[in-house]
Tab-separated table of C-alpha atoms and ligand atoms in Angstrom:
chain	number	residue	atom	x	y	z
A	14	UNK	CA	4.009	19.195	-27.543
A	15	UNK	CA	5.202	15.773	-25.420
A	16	UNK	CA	2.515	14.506	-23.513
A	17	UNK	CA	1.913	13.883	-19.898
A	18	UNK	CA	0.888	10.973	-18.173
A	19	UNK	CA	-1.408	11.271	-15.246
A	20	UNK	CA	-1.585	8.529	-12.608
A	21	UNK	CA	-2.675	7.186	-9.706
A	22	UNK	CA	-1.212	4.873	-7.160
A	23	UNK	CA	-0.863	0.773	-7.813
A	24	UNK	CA	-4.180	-0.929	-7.317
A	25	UNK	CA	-6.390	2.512	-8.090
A	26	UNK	CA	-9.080	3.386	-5.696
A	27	UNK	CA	-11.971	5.498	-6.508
A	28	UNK	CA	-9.819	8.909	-5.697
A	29	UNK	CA	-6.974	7.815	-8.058
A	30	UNK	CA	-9.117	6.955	-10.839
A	31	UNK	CA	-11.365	10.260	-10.644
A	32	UNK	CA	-8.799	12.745	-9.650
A	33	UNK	CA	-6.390	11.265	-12.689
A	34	UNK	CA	-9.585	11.930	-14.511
A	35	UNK	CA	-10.277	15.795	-13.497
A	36	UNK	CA	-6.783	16.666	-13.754
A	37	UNK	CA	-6.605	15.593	-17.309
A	38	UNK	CA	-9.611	17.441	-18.258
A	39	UNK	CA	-7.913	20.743	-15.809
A	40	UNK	CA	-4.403	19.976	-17.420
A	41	UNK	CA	-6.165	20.545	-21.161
A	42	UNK	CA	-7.830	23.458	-20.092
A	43	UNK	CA	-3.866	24.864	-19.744
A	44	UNK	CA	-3.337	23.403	-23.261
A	45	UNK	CA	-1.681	20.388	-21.775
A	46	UNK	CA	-1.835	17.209	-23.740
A	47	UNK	CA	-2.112	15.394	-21.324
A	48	UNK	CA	-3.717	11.703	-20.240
A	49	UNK	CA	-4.809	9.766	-17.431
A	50	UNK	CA	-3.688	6.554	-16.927
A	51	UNK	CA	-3.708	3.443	-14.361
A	52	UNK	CA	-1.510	1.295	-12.687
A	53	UNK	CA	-3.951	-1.695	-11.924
A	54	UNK	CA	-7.167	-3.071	-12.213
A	55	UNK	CA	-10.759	-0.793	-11.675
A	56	UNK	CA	-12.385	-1.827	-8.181
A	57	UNK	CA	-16.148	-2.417	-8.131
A	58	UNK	CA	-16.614	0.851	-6.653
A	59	UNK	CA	-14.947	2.638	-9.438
A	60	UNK	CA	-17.016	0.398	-12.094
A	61	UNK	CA	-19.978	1.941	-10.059
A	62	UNK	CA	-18.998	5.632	-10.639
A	63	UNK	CA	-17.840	5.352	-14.484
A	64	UNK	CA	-20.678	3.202	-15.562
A	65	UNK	CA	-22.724	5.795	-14.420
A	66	UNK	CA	-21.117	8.235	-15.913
A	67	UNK	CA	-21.258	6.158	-19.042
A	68	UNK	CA	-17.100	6.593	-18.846
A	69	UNK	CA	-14.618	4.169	-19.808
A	70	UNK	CA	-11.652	3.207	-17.796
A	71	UNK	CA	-8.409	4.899	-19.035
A	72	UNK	CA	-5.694	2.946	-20.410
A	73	UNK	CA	-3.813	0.597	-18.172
A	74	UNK	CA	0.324	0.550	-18.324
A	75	UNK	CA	2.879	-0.513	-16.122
A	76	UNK	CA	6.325	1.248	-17.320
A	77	UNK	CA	6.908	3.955	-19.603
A	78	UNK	CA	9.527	5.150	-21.497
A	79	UNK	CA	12.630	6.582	-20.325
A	80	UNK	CA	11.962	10.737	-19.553
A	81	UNK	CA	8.197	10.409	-20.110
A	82	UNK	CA	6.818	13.242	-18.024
A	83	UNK	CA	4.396	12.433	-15.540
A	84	UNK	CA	1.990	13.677	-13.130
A	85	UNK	CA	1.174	11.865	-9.415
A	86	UNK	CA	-1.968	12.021	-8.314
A	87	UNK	CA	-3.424	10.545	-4.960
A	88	UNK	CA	-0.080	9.581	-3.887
A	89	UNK	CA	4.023	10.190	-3.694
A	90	UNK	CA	5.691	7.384	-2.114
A	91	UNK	CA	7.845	4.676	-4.697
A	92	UNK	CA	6.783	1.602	-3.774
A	93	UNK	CA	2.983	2.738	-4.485
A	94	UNK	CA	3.988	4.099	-8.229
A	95	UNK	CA	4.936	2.787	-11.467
A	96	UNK	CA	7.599	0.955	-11.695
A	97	UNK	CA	10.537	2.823	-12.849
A	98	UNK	CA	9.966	6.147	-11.690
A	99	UNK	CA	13.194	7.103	-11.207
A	100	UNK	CA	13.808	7.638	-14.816
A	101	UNK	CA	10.731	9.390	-15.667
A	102	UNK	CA	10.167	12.947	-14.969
A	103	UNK	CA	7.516	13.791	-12.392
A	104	UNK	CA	6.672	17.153	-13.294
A	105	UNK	CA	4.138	17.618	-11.129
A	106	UNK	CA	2.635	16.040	-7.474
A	107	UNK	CA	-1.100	16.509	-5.999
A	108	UNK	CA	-1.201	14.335	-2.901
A	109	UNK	CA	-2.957	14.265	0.834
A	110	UNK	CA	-0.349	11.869	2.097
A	111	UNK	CA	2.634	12.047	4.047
A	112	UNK	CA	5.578	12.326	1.939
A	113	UNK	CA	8.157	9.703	1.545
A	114	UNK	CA	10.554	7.952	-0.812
A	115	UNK	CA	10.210	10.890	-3.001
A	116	UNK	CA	12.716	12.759	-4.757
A	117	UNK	CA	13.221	14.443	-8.188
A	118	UNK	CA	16.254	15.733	-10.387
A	119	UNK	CA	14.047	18.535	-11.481
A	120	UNK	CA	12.166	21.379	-9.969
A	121	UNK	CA	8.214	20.684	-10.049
A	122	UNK	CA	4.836	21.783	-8.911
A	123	UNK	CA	4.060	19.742	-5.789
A	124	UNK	CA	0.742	20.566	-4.086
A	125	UNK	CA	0.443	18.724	-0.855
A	126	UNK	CA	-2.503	19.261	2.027
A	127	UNK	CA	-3.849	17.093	4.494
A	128	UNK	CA	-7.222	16.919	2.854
A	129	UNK	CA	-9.606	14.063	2.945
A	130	UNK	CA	-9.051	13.416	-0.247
A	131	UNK	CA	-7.082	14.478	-3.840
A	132	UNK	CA	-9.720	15.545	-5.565
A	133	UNK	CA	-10.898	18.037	-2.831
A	134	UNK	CA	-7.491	19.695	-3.567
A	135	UNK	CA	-8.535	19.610	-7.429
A	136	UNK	CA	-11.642	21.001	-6.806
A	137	UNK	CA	-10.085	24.187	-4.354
A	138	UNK	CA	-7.521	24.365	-7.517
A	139	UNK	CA	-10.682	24.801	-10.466
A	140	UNK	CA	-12.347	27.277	-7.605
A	141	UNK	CA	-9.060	29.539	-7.412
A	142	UNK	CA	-8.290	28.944	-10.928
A	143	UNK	CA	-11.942	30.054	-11.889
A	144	UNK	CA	-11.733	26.797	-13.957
A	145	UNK	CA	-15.663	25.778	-15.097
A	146	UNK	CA	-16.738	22.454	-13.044
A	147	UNK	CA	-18.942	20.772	-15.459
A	148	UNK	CA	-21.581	18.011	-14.347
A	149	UNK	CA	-19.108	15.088	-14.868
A	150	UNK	CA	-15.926	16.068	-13.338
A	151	UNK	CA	-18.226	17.485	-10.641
A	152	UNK	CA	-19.623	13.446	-9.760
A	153	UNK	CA	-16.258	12.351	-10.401
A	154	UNK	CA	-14.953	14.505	-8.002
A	155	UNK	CA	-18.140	13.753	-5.702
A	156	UNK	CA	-17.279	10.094	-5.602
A	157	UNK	CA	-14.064	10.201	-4.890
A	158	UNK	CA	-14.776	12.834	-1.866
A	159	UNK	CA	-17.475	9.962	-0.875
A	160	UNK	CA	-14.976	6.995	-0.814
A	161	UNK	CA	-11.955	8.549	0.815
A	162	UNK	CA	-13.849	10.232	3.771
A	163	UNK	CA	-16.522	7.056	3.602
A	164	UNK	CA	-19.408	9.027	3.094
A	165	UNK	CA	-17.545	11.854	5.607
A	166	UNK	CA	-17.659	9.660	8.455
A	167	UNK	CA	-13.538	8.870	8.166
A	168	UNK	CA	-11.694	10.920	10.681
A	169	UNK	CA	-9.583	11.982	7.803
A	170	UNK	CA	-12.494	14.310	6.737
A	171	UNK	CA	-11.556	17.964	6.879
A	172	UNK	CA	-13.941	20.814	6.430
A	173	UNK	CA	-12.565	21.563	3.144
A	174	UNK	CA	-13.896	17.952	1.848
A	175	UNK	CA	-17.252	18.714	3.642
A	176	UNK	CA	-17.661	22.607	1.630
A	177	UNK	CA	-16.257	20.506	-1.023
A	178	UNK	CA	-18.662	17.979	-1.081
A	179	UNK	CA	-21.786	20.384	-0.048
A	180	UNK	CA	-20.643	22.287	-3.552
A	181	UNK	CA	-20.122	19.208	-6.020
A	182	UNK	CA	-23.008	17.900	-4.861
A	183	UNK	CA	-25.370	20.569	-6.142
A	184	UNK	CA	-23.355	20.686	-9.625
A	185	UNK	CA	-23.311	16.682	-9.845
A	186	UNK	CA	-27.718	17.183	-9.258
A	187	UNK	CA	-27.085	13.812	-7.309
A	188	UNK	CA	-28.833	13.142	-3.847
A	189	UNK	CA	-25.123	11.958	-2.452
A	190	UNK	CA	-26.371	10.241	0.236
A	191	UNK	CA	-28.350	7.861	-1.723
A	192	UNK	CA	-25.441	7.683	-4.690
A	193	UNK	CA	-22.517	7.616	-1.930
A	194	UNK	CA	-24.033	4.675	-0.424
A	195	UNK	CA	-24.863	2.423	-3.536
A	196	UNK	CA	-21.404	3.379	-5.010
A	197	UNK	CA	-19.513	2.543	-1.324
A	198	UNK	CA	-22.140	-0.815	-1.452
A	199	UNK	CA	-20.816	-1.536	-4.752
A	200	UNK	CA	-17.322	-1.801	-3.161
A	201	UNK	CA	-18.134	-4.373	-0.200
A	202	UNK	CA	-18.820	-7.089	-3.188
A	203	UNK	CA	-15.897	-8.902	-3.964
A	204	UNK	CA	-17.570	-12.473	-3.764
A	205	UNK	CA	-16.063	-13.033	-7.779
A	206	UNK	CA	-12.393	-12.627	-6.508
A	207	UNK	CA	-10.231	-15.599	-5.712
A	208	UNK	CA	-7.979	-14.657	-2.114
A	209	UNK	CA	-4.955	-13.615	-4.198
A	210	UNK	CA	-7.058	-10.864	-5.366
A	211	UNK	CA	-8.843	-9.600	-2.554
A	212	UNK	CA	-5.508	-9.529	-0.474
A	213	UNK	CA	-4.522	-7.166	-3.050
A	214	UNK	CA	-7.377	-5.395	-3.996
A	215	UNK	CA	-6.496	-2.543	-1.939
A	216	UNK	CA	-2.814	-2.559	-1.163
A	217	UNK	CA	-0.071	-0.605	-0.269
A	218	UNK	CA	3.238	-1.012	0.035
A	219	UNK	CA	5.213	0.793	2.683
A	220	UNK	CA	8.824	0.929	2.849
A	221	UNK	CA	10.833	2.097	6.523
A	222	UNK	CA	13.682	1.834	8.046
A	223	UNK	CA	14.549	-1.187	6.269
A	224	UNK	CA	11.255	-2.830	6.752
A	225	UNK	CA	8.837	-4.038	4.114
A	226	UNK	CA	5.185	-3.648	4.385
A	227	UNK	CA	1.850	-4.266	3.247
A	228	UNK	CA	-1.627	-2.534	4.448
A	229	UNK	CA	-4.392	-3.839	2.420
A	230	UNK	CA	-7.816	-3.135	3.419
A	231	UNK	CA	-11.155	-3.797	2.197
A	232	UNK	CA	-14.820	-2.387	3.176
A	233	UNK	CA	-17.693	-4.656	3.968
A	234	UNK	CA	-21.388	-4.016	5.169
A	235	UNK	CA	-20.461	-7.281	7.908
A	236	UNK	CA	-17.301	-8.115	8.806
A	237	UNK	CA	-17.871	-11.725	9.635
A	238	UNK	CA	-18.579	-11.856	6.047
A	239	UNK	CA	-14.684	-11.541	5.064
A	240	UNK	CA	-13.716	-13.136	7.914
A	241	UNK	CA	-15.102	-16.767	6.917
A	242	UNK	CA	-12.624	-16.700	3.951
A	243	UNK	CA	-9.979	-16.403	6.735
A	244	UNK	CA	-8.304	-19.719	5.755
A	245	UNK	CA	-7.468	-18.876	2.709
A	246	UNK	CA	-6.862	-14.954	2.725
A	247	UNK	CA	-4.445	-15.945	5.622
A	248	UNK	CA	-2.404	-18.641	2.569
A	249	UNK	CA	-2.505	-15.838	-0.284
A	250	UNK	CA	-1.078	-13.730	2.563
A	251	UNK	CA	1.607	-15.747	3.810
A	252	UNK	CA	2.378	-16.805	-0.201
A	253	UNK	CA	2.645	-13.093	-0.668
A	254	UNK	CA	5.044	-12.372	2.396
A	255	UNK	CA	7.637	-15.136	1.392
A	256	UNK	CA	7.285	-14.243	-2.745
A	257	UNK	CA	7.915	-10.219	-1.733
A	258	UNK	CA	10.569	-10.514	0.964
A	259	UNK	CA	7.687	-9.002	3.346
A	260	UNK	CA	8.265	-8.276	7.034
A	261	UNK	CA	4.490	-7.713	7.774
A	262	UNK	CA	1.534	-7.900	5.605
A	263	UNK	CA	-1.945	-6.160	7.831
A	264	UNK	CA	-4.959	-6.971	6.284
A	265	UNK	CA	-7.699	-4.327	7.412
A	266	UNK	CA	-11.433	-5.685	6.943
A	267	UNK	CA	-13.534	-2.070	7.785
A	268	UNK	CA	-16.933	-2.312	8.678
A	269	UNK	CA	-18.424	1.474	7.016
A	270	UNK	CA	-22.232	0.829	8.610
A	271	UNK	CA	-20.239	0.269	12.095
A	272	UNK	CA	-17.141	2.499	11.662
A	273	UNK	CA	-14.657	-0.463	13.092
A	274	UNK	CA	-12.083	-2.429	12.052
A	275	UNK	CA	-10.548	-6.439	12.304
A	276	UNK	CA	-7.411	-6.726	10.889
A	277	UNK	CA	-5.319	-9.950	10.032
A	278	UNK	CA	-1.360	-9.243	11.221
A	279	UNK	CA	0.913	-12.028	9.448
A	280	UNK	CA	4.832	-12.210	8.802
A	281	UNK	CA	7.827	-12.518	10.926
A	282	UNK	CA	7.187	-8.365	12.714
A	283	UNK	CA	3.569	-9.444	12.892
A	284	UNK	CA	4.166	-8.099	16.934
A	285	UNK	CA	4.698	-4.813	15.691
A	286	UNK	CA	0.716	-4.734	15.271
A	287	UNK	CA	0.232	-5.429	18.844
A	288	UNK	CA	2.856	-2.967	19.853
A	289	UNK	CA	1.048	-0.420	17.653
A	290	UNK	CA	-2.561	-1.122	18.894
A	291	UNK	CA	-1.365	-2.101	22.470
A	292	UNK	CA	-3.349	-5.537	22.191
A	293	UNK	CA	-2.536	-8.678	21.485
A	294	UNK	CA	-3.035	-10.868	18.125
A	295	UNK	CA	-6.183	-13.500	19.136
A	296	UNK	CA	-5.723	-16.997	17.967
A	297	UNK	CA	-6.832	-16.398	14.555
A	298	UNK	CA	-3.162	-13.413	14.315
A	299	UNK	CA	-6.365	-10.870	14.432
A	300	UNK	CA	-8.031	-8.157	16.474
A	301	UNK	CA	-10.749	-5.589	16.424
A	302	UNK	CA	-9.878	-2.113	16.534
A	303	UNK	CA	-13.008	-0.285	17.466
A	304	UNK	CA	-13.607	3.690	15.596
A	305	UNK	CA	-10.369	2.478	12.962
A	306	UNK	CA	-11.795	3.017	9.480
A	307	UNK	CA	-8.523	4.979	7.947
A	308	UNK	CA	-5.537	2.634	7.227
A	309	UNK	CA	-3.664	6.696	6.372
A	310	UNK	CA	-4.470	8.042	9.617
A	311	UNK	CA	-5.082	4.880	12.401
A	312	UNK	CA	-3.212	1.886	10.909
A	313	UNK	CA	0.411	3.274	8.762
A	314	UNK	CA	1.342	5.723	11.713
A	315	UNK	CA	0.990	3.539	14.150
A	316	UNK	CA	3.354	0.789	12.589
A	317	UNK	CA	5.129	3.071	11.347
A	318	UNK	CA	5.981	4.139	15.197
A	319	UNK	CA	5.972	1.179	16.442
A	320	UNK	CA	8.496	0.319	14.164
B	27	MG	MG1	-5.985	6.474	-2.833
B	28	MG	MG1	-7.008	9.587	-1.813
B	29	MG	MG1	-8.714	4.404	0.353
């Protein structure tokens, strides 16, 4: 039987990596031979979750062959998949994301709901499915839940990732409050990366109505923190706008203790954040947004408006 490839979007979060992870393990209960993949480097929060899971990270690729059949997870849209796509064949989509630059040639499964997070979809899918949740995909499942919905304080949190997360918890036998927070902590340490790196630690691309952009965001414990390295996160940013033909490149520094938000708005649409926000750029081409912790749900639709 041909096997399936299961990925997550370019620079993997915590949901892309786990999710890719449970729906392997749910495609081979089908008799699927089937295999998670990545697009991009593990984030420290990730590391967190697999090392204590004793897991190691799938394989990493960046094309495939022509007509290799593949399965999304965590996301739809082009410019956040592999490379490519277009001549693979997406067989099957589960996403909480709006939907765009997405087509197909072929009729496929495409499970879509404006969840919290992917793997709160997987988990509804073992539940209806009567699919066995072992003790592993159960924490893996957990943690992504925990990042995506920041310990379900985001405003993207739905009830479903709350029962969700109320239910995995009990099977995982982790206090999640304690684990959620050392795993999230784990994140907020990027001290080892140069600028390049951080800029794109957490980035996606967005592509509309002709306009090219990047949202990156990182979480911190104290904003201030990231924003001393403004110098030369601004460069790497800038280097990245003119190398990638970019029309606006946000960088979103969250505070999770404090539930806010300063982001860094650079490139030549750079006023399309202060259209968005209705503020204006401070000296420094940043601002606060105070309550903004979800780039998905307060930072794209907005400049995507605004645009
Ligand atoms: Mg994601
Ligand atoms: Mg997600
Ligand atoms: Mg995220």
């Amino acid at each position: 039987m041909e096997k399936v490839l299961i990925l997550g979007h370019k620079n993997p979060d915590t949901d892309s990596i786990c999710s890719s992870l449970v729906m392997e393990r749910i495609a081979k209960i089908y008799g699927i031979d089937a295999e998670a993949v990545r697009l991009g480097n593990i984030n420290k929060e990730t590391e967190y979750v697999l090392n204590y899971l004793g897991i190691e990270p799938q394989r990493q690729i960046t094309v495939a062959e022509e007509g290799q059949k593949i399965i999304l997870v965590d996301h739809n849209e082009a410019p956040q998949s592999i490379d490519g796509r277009e001549k693979l064949e997406v067989i099957a989509v589960i996403d909480h994301h709006r939907i765009a630059d997405f087509s197909t040639s072929m009729p496929l499964y495409y499970i879509a709901k404006p969840y919290g997070c992917t793997s709160t979809l997987l988990y509804e899918i073992c539940k209806k499915e009567g699919l066995e949740i072992d003790k592993t995909m159960a924490t893996l499942m957990l943690s992504a839940i925990i990042s995506d919905t920041l310990l379900l304080k985001s405003p993207t949190c739905t009830k479903k990732d709350i029962e969700a997360f109320e239910e995995l918890e009990k099977i995982a036998e982790i206090d999640a409050k304690t684990y959620g927070l050392d795993m999230l902590k784990a994140g907020t340490d990027f001290s080892m990366y140069g600028a390049a790196e951080v800029i794109n630690l957490d980035a996606k691309e967005f592509n509309e109505k002709g306009k090219k952009i990047v949202i990156a965001q990182v979480n911190t414990a104290d904003i201030q923190d990231v924003f001393t390295r403004k110098e030369e996160l601004s460069f790497e940013i800038e280097k990245r706008i003119v190398d990638d033909g970019l029309d606006l490149f946000i960088f979103v520094i969250t505070d999770i203790i404090n539930s806010n938000s300063k982001i860094i708005a650079l490139g030549t649409d750079k006023e399309l954040a202060e259209k968005a926000f209705g503020k204006k750029l401070d000296n420094d081409d940043a601002m606060i947004l105070e309550g903004v912790v979800s780039r998905k749900k307060q930072v794209a639709p907005q400049i995507i408006d605004a645009i």
